[in-house]
Coordinates of C-alpha atoms in Angstrom, one line a residue:
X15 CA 92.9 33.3 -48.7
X16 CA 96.3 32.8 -47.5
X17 CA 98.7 32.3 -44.1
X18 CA 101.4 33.7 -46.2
X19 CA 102.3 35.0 -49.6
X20 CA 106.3 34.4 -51.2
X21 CA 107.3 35.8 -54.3
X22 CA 111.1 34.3 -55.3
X23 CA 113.4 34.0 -57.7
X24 CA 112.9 37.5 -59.4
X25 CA 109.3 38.1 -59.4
X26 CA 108.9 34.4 -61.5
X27 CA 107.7 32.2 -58.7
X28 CA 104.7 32.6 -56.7
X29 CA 103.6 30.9 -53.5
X30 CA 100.1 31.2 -51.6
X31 CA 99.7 29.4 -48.0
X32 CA 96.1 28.4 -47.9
X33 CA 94.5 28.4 -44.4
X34 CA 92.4 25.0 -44.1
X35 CA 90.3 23.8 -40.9
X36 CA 93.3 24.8 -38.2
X37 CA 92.1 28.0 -37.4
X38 CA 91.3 29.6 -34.1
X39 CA 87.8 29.5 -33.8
X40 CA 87.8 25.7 -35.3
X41 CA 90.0 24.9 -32.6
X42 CA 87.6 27.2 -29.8
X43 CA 84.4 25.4 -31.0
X44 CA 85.7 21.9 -31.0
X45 CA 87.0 22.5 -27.4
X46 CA 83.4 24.4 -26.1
X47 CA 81.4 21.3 -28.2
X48 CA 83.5 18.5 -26.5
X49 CA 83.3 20.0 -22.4
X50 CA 80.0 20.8 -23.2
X51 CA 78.8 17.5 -24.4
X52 CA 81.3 15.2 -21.5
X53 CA 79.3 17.9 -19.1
X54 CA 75.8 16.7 -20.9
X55 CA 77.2 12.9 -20.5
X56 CA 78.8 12.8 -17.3
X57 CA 75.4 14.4 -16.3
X58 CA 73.1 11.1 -18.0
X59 CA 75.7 8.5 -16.4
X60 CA 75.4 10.5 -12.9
X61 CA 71.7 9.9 -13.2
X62 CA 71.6 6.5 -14.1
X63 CA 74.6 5.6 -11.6
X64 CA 73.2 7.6 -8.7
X65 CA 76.5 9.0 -8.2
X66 CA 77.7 12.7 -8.6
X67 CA 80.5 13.1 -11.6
X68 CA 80.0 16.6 -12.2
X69 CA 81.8 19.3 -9.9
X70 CA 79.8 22.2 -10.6
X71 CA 76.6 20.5 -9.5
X72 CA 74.8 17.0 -8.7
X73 CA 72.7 15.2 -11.4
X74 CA 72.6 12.3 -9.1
X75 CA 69.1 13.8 -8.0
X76 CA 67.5 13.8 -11.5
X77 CA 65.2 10.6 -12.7
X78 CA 67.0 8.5 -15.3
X79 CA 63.8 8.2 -17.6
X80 CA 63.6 10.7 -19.5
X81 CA 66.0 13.7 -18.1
X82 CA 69.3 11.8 -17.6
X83 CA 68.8 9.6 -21.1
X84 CA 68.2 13.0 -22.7
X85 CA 71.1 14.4 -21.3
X86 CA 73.1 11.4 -22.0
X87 CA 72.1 11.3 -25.8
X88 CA 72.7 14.8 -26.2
X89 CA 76.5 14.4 -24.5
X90 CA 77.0 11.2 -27.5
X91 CA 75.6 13.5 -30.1
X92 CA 78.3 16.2 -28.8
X93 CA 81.1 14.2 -28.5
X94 CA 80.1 12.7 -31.8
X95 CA 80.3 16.2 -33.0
X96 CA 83.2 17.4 -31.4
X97 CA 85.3 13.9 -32.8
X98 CA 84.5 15.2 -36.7
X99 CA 86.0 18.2 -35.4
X100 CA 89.0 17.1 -33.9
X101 CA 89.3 15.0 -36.6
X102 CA 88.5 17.6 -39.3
X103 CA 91.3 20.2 -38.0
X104 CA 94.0 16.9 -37.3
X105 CA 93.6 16.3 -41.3
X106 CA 93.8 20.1 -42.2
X107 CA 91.1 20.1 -44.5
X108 CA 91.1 22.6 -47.1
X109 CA 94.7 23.8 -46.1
X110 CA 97.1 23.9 -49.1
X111 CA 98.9 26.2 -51.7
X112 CA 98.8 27.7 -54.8
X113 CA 101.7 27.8 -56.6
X114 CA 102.5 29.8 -59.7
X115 CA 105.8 29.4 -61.5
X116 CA 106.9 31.3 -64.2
X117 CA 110.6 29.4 -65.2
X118 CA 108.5 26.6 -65.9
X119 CA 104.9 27.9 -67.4
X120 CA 102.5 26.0 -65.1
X121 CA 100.7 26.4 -61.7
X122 CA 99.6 24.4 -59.0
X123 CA 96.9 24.5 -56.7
X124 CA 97.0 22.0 -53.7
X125 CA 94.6 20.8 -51.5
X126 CA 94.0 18.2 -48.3
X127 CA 90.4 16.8 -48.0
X128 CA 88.7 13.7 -46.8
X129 CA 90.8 10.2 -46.1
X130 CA 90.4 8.3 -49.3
X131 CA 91.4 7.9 -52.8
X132 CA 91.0 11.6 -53.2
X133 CA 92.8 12.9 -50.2
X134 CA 95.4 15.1 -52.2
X135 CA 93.3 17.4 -54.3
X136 CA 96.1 18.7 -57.2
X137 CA 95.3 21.1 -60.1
X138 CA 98.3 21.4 -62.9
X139 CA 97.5 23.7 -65.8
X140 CA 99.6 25.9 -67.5
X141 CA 99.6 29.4 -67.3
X142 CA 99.2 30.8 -70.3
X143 CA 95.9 28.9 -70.3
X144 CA 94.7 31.2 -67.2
X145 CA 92.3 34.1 -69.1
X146 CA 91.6 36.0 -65.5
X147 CA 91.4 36.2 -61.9
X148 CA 87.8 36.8 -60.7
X149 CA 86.7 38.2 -57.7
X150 CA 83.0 37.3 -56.5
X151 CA 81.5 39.2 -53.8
X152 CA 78.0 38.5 -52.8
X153 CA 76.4 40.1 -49.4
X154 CA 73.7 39.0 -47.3
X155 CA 72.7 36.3 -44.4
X156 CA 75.5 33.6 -46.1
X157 CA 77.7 36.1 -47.4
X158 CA 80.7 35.5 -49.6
X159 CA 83.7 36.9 -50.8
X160 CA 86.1 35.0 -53.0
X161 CA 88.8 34.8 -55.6
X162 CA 88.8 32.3 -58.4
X163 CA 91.0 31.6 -61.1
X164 CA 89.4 31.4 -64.9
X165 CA 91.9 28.3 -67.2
X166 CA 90.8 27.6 -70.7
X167 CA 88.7 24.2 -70.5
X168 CA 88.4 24.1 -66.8
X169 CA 85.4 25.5 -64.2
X170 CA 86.3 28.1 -62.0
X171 CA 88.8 27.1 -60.0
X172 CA 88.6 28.9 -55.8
X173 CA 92.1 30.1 -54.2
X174 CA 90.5 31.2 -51.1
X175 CA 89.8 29.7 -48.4
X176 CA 86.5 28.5 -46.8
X177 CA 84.9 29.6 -43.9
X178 CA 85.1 33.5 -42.8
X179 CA 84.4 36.2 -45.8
X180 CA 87.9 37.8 -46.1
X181 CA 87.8 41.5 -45.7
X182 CA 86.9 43.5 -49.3
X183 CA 90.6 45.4 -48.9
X184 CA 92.3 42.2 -48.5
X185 CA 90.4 40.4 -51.3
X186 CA 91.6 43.0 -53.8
X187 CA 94.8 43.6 -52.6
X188 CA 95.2 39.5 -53.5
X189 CA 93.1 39.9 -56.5
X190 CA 94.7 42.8 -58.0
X191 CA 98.1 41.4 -56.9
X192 CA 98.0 37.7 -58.8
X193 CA 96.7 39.6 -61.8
X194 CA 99.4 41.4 -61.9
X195 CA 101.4 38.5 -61.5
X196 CA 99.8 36.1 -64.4
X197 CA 99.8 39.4 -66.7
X198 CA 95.7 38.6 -66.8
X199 CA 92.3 41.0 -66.2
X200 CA 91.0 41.7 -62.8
X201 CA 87.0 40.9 -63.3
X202 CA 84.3 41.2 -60.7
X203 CA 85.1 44.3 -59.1

């Protein structure tokens, strides 16, 4: 769920680092996609320019039609790739905070997304309004493992992170930790 976890001010303020797209293996991926694909281009334009770009080997040899447009569509469809990642780990999306303050009664969960009108994703409540913390835990081929924070009024609102099912241990050591917190139930375990 969280980079980091701060609790201040005598136990009445607390402070969750949410972990958005700049992970490690975000970063890894977007780096294999983008050689892989400016390997897949180079490759087409080598082809079609009867010239050798590649080091590693010569695609000079190979007939344009079909094998070096193939290979040159599949190195745009890559790099096309790999930009929405670049771009998705440059605008941190998911990454964010929770904040729960006890001097003044309220919370605040903070999120980036998408460019647009709804970039900053806020959510203000009170916390008196918050009736639990819920853990969900579902196993399988899409597994997932998740916290999520029950307000009077409101949908389930997620605290963890997307991406990579945190381990059980972790996810009720957090749990069991903002419940104690708020002062609300633990549910889901």
């Amino acid at each position: 769920m969280t980079g980091s976890t701060t609790v201040n001010k005598g136990d009445r303020l607390l402070h969750q680092n949410v972990l958005g797209s700049r992970r490690f293996s975000n970063y890894w991926w977007a780096t294999i996609v983008t050689m892989g694909a400016t390997g897949f281009l180079l490759a087409g334009l080598s082809s079609y320019l009867k010239v050798n770009l590649l080091i590693v080997t010569d695609p000079s040899q190979l007939v344009f039609v079909p094998q070096g447009l193939v290979m040159g569509l599949y190195g745009t469809a890559g790099l096309l790739l790999a930009s929405y990642l670049w771009l998705a780990i440059l605008l941190d999306l998911g990454g964010g905070y929770n904040d729960f303050n006890k001097e003044t009664g309220y919370l605040k969960i903070f999120r980036w997304g998408f460019p647009g009108k709804n970039r900053r994703i806020e959510i203000d409540s009170r916390i008196q309004d918050v009736q639990s913390v819920r853990i969900e835990i579902k196993e399988g081929i899409n597994p997932r493992r998740a916290l999520y924070l029950r307000v009077k009024g409101r949908r389930d609102i997620p605290l963890t992170r997307v991406g990579q099912p945190l381990p059980l241990s972790e996810l009720e050591t957090q749990g069991a930790e903002l419940a104690r917190f708020l002062e609300v139930p633990l549910e889901g375990l």
